[in-house]
PDB file of C-alpha atoms in Angstrom:
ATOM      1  CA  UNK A   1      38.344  95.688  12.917  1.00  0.00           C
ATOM      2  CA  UNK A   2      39.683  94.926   9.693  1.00  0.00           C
ATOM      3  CA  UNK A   3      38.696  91.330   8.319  1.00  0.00           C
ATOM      4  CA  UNK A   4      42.178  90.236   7.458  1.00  0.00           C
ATOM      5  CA  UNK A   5      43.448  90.047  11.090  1.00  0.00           C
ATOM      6  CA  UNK A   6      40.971  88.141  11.772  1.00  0.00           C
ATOM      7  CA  UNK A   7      42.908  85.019  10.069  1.00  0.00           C
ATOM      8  CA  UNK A   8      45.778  83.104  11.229  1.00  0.00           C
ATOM      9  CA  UNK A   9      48.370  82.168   8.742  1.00  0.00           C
ATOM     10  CA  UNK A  10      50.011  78.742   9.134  1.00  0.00           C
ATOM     11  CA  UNK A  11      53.539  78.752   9.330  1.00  0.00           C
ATOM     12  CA  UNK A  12      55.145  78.214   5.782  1.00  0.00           C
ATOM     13  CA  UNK A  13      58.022  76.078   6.912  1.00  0.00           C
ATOM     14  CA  UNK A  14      56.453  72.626   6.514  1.00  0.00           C
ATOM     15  CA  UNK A  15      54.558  73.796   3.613  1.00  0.00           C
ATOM     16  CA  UNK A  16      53.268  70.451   1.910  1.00  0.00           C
ATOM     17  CA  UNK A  17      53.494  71.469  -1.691  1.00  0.00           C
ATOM     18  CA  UNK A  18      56.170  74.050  -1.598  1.00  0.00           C
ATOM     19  CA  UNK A  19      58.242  73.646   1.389  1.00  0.00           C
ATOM     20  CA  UNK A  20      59.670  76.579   2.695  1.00  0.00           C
ATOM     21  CA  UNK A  21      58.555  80.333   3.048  1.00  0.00           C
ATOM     22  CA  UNK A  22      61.071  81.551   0.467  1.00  0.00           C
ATOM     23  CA  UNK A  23      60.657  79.210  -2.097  1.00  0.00           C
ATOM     24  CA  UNK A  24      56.364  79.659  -1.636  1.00  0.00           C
ATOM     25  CA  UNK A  25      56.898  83.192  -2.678  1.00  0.00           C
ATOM     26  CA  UNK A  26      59.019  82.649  -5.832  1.00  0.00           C
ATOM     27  CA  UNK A  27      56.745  80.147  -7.072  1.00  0.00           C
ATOM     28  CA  UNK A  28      53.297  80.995  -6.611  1.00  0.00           C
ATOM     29  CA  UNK A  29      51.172  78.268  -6.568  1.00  0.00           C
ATOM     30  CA  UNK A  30      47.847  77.419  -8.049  1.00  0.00           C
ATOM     31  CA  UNK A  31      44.646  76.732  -6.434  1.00  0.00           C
ATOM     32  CA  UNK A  32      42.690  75.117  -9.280  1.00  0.00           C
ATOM     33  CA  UNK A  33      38.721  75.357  -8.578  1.00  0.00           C
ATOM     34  CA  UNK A  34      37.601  72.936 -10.799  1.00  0.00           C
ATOM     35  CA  UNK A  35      34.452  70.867 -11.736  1.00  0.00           C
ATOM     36  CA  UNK A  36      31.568  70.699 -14.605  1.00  0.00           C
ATOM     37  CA  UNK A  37      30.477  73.520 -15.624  1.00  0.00           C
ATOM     38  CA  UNK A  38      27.475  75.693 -13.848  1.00  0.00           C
ATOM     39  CA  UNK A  39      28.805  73.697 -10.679  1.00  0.00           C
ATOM     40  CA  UNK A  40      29.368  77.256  -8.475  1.00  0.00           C
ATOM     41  CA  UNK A  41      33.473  76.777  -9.713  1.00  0.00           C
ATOM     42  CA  UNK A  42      32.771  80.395 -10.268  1.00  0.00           C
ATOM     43  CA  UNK A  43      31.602  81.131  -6.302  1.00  0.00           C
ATOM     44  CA  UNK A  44      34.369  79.006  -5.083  1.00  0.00           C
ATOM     45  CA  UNK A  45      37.042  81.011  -7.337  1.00  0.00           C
ATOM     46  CA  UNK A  46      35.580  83.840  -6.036  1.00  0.00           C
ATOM     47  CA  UNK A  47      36.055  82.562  -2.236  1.00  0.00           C
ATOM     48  CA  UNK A  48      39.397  81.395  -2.661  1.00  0.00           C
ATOM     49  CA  UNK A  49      40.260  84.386  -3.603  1.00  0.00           C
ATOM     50  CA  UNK A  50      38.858  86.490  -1.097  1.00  0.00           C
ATOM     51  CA  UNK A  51      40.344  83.863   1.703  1.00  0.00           C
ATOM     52  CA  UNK A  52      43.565  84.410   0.575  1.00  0.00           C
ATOM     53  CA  UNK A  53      43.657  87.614  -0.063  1.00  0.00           C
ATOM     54  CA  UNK A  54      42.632  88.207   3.936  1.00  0.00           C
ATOM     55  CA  UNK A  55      45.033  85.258   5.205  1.00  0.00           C
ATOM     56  CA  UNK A  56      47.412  87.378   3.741  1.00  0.00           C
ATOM     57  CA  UNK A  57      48.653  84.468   1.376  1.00  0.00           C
ATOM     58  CA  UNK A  58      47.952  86.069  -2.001  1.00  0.00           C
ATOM     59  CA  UNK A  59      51.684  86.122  -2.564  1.00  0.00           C
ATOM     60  CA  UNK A  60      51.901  82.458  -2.052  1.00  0.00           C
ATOM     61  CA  UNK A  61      48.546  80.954  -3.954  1.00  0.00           C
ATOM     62  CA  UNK A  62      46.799  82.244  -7.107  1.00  0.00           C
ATOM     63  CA  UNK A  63      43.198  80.722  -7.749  1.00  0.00           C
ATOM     64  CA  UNK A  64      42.381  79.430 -11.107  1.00  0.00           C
ATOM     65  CA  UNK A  65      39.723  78.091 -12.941  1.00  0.00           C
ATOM     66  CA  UNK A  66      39.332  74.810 -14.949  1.00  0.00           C
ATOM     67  CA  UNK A  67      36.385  73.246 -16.243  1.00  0.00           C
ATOM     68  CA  UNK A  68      38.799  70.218 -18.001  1.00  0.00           C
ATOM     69  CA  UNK A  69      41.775  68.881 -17.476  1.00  0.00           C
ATOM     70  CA  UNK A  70      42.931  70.258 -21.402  1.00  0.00           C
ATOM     71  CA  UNK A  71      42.451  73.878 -19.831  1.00  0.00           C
ATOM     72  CA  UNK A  72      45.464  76.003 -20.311  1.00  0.00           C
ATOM     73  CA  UNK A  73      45.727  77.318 -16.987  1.00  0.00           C
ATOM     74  CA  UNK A  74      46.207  73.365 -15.993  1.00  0.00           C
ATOM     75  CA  UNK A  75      48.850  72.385 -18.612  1.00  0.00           C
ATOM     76  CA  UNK A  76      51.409  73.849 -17.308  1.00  0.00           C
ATOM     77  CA  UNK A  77      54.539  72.314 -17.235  1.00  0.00           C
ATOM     78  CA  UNK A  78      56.819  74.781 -15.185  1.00  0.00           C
ATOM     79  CA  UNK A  79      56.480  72.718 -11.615  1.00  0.00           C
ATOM     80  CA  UNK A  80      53.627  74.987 -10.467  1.00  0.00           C
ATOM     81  CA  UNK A  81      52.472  73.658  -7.382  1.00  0.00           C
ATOM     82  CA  UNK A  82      48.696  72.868  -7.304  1.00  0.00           C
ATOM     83  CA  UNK A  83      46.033  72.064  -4.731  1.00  0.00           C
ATOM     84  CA  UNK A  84      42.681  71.087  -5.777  1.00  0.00           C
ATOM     85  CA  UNK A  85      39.082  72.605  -5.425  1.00  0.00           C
ATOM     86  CA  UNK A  86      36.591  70.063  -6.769  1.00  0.00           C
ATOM     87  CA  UNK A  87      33.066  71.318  -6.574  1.00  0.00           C
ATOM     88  CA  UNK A  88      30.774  68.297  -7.620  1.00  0.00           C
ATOM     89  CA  UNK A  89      27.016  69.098  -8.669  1.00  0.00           C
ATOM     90  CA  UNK A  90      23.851  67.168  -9.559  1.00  0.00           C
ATOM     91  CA  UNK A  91      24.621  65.905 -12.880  1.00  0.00           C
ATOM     92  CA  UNK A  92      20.739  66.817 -13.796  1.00  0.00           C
ATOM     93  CA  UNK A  93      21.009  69.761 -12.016  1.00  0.00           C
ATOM     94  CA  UNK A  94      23.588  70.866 -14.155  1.00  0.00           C
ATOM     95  CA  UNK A  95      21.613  70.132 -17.673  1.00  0.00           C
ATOM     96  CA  UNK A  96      19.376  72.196 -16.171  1.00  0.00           C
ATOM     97  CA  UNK A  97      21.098  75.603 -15.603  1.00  0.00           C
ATOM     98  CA  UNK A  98      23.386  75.175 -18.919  1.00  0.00           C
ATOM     99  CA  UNK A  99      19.992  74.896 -20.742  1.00  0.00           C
ATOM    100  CA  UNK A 100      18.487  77.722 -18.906  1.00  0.00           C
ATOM    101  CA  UNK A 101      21.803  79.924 -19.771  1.00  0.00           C
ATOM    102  CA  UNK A 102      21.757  79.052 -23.885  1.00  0.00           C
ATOM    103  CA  UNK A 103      17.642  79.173 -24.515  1.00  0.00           C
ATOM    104  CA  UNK A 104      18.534  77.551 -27.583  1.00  0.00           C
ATOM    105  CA  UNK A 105      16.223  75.772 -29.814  1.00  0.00           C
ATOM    106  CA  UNK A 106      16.797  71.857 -29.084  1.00  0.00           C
ATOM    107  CA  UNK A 107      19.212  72.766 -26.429  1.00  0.00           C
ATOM    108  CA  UNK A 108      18.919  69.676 -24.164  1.00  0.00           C
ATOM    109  CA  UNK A 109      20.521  67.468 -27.465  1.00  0.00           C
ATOM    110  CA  UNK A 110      23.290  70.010 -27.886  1.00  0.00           C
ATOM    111  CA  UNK A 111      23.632  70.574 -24.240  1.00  0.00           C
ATOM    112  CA  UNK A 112      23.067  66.863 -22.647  1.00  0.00           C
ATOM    113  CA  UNK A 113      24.587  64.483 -25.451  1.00  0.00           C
ATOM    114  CA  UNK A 114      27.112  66.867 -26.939  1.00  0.00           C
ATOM    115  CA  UNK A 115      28.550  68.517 -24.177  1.00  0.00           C
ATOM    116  CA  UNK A 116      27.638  68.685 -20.497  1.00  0.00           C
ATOM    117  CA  UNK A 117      27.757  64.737 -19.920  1.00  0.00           C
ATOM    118  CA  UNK A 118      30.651  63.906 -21.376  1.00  0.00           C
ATOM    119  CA  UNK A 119      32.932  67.126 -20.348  1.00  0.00           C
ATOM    120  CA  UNK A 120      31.503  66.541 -16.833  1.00  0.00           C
ATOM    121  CA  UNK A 121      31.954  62.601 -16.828  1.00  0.00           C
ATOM    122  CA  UNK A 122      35.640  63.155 -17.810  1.00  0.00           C
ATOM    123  CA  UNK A 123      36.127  65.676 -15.672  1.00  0.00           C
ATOM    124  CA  UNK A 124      34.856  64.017 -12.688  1.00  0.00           C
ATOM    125  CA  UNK A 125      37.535  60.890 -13.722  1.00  0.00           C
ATOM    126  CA  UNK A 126      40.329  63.117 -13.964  1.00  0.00           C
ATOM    127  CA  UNK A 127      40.014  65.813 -11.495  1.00  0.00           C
ATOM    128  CA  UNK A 128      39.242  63.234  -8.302  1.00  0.00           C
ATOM    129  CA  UNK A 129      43.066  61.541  -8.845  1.00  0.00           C
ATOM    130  CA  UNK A 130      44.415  64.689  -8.054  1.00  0.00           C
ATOM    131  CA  UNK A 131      46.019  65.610  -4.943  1.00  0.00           C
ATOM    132  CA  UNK A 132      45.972  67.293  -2.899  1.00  0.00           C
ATOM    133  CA  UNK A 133      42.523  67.377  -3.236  1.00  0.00           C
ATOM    134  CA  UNK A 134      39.286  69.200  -1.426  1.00  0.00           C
ATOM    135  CA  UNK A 135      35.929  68.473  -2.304  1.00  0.00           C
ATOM    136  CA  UNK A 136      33.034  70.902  -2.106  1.00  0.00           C
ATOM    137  CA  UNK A 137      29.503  69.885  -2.245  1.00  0.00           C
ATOM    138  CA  UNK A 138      27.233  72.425  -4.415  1.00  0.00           C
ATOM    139  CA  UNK A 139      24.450  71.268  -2.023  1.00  0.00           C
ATOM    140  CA  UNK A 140      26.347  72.330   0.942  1.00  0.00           C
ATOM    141  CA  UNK A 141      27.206  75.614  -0.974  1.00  0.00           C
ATOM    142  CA  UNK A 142      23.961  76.522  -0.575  1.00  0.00           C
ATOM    143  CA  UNK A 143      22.643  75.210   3.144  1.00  0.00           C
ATOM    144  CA  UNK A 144      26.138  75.490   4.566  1.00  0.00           C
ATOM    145  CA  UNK A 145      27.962  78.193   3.246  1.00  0.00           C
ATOM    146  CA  UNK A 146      29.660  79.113   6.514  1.00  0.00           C
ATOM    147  CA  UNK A 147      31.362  75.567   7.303  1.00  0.00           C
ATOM    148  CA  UNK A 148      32.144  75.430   3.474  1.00  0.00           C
ATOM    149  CA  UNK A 149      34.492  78.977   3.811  1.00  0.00           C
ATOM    150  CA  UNK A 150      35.934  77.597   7.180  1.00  0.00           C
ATOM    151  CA  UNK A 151      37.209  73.989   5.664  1.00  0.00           C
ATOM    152  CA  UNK A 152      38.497  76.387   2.767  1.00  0.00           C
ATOM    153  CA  UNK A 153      40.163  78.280   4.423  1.00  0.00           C
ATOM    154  CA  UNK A 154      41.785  75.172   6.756  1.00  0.00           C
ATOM    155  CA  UNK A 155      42.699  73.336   3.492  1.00  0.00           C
ATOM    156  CA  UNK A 156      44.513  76.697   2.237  1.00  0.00           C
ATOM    157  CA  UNK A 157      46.309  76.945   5.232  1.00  0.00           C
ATOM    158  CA  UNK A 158      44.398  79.302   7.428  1.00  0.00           C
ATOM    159  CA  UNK A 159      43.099  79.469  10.553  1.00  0.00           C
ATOM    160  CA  UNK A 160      39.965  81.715  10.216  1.00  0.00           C
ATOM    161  CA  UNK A 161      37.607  83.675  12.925  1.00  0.00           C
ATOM    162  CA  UNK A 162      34.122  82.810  13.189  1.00  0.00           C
ATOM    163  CA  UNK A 163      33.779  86.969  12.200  1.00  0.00           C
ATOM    164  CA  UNK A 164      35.902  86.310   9.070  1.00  0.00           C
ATOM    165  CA  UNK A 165      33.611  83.418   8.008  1.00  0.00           C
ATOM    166  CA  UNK A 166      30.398  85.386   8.605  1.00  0.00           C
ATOM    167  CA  UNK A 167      31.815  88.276   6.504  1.00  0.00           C
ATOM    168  CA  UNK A 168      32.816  86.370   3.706  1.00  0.00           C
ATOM    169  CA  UNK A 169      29.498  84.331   3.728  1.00  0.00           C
ATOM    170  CA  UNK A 170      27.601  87.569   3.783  1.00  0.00           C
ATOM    171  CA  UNK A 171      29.432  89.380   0.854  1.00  0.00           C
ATOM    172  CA  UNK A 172      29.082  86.245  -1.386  1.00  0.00           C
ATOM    173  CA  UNK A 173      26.125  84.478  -0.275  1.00  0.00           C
ATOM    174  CA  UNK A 174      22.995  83.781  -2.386  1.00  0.00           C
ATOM    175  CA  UNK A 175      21.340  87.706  -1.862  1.00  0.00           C
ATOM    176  CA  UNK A 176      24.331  89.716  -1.952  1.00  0.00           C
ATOM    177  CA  UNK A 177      25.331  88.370  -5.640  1.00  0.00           C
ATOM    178  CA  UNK A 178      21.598  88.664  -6.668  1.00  0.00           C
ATOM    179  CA  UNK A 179      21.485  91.909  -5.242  1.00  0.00           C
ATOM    180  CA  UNK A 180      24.971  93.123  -7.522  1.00  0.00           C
ATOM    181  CA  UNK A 181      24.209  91.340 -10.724  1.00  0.00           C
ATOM    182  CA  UNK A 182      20.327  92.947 -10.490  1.00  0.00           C
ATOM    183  CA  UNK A 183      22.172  96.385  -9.925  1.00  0.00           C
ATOM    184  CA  UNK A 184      25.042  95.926 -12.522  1.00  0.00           C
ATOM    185  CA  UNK A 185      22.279  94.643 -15.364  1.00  0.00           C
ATOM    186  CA  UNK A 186      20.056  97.639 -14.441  1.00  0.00           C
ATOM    187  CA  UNK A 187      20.964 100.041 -16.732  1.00  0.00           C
ATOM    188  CA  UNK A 188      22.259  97.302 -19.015  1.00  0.00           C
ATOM    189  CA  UNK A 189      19.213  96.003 -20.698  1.00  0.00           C
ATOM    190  CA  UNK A 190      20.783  95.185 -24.259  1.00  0.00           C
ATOM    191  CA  UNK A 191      23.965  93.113 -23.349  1.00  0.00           C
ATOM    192  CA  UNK A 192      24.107  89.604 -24.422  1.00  0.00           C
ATOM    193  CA  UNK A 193      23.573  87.044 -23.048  1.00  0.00           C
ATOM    194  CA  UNK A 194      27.106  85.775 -23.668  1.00  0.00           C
ATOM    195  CA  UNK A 195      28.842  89.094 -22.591  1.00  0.00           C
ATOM    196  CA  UNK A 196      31.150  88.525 -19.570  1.00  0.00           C
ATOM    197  CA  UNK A 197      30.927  91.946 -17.535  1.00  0.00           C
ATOM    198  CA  UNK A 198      34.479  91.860 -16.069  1.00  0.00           C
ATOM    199  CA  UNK A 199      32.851  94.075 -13.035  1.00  0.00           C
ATOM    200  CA  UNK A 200      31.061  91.411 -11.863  1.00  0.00           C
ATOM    201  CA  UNK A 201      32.647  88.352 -13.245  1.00  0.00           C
ATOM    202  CA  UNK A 202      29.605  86.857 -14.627  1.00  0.00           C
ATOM    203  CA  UNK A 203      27.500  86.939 -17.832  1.00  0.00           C
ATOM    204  CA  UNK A 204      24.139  87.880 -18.102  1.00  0.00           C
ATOM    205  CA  UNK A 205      22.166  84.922 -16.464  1.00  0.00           C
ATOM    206  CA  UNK A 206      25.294  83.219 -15.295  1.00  0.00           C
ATOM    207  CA  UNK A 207      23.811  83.171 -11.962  1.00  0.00           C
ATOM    208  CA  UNK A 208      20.569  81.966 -11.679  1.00  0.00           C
ATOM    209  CA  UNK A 209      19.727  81.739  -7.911  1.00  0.00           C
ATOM    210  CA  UNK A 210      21.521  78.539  -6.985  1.00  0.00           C
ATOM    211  CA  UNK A 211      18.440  76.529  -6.468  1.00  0.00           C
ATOM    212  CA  UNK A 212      18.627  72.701  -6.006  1.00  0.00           C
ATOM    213  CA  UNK A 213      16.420  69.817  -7.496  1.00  0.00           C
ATOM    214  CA  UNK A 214      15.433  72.014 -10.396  1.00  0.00           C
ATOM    215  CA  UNK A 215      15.560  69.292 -12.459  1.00  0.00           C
ATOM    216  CA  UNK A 216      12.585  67.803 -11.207  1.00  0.00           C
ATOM    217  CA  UNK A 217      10.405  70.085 -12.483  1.00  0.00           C
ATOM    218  CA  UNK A 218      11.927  70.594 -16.156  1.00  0.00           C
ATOM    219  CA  UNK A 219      13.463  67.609 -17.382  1.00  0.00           C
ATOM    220  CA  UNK A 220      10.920  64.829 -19.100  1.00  0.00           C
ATOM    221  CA  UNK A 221      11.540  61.661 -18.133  1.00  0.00           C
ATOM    222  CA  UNK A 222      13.308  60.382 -20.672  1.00  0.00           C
ATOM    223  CA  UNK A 223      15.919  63.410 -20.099  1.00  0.00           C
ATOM    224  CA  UNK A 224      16.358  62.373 -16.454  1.00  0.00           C
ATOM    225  CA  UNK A 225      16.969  58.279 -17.772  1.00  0.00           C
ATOM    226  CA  UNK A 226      19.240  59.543 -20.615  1.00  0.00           C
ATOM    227  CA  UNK A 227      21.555  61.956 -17.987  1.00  0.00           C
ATOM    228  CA  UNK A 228      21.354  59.444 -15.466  1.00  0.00           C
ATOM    229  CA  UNK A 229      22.437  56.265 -17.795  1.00  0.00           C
ATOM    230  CA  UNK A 230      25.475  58.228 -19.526  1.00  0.00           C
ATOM    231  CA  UNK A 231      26.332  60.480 -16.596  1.00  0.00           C
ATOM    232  CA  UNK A 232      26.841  57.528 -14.369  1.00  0.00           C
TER     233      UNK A 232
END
């Protein structure tokens, strides 16, 4: 049985952002999956997606990404209506996997001071006075995926199956997108690092296993005192 009818669409008429069916379908809203960077806003775009495309609400949302509030895909001005996606990560955590991703010499100055802390501080002050607004745990990502997809797909406006959770949890859990990106790479040996493969959606060690608490074991501790005093 196909996936998609195994979702319940809520009715459109009392639509909170857009009102009624009609006027949802001229103006196609915006889910914005947003948070710091190497925060999984790339899973959850990818989720989104996939929940509304099965709901059958495709028509009615379109998910977008946005790392900061400056993004383009944010600015607009044309009364798009938005709901929110906040996925919130270990600030440490995410030093971590944007160092891992540049192996650049002196990368945790470049990365920590210069970039990370700061975007991700700012985000996290703009993006949580947004409504309406759901927040995703990257923690829970990984130990709950299941119950993440299912208040998803409730905050989207669908009712889902406990079939149409497990499928979606299988196609995108942790092995399934290590199991692609090792097969895509394969006979790509010599792409870059900074290379987005538009097959897959990711660059070349964009994913990196979605481990927690890495930062225990490679951040000194006077990295861990400097993210913690300016990250907050």
């Amino acid at each position: 049985m196909a996936t998609s009818m195994s979702f319940r669409r809520r009715s459109a008429t009392n639509h909170p952002i857009t009102g009624s069916a009609e006027e949802s379908i001229v103006t196609a809203g915006h889910i914005v999956c947003c948070g710091p960077r190497r925060s999984g806003s790339s899973l959850v775009h990818n989720l989104v997606g996939d929940i509304l495309d099965q709901a059958e609400l495709s028509e009615t949302w379109q998910p977008v990404k946005a790392h900061l509030p400056a993004a383009e895909s944010y600015r607009r001005t044309d009364g798009t209506p938005r709901r929110f996606v906040y996925v919130a990560r270990d600030l440490r955590d995410v030093v971590v996997s944007d160092v891992t991703l540049h192996e650049l010499p002196n990368t945790f100055p470049r990365v920590a001071a210069m970039a990370v802390v700061p975007e991700s501080v700012r985000a996290w002050h703009h993006w949580r006075t947004q409504q309406p607004l759901h927040h995703i745990s990257y923690d829970d990502l990984q130990t709950d995926l299941p119950g993440r997809i299912e208040a998803l797909a409730r905050f989207l406006g669908a009712e889902p199956s406990p079939e149409a959770v497990a499928d979606i949890a299988t196609r995108h859990g942790r092995e399934r997108v290590e199991a692609r990106v090792a097969a895509h790479y394969e006979d790509r040996p010599t792409a870059a690092p900074t290379d987005i493969e538009s097959a897959i959606g990711f660059r070349k060690g964009h994913f990196q296993g979605g481990a927690t608490g890495k930062w225990r074991d490679h951040l000194s501790p006077w990295q861990v005192a400097f993210v913690e005093f300016h990250g907050g």
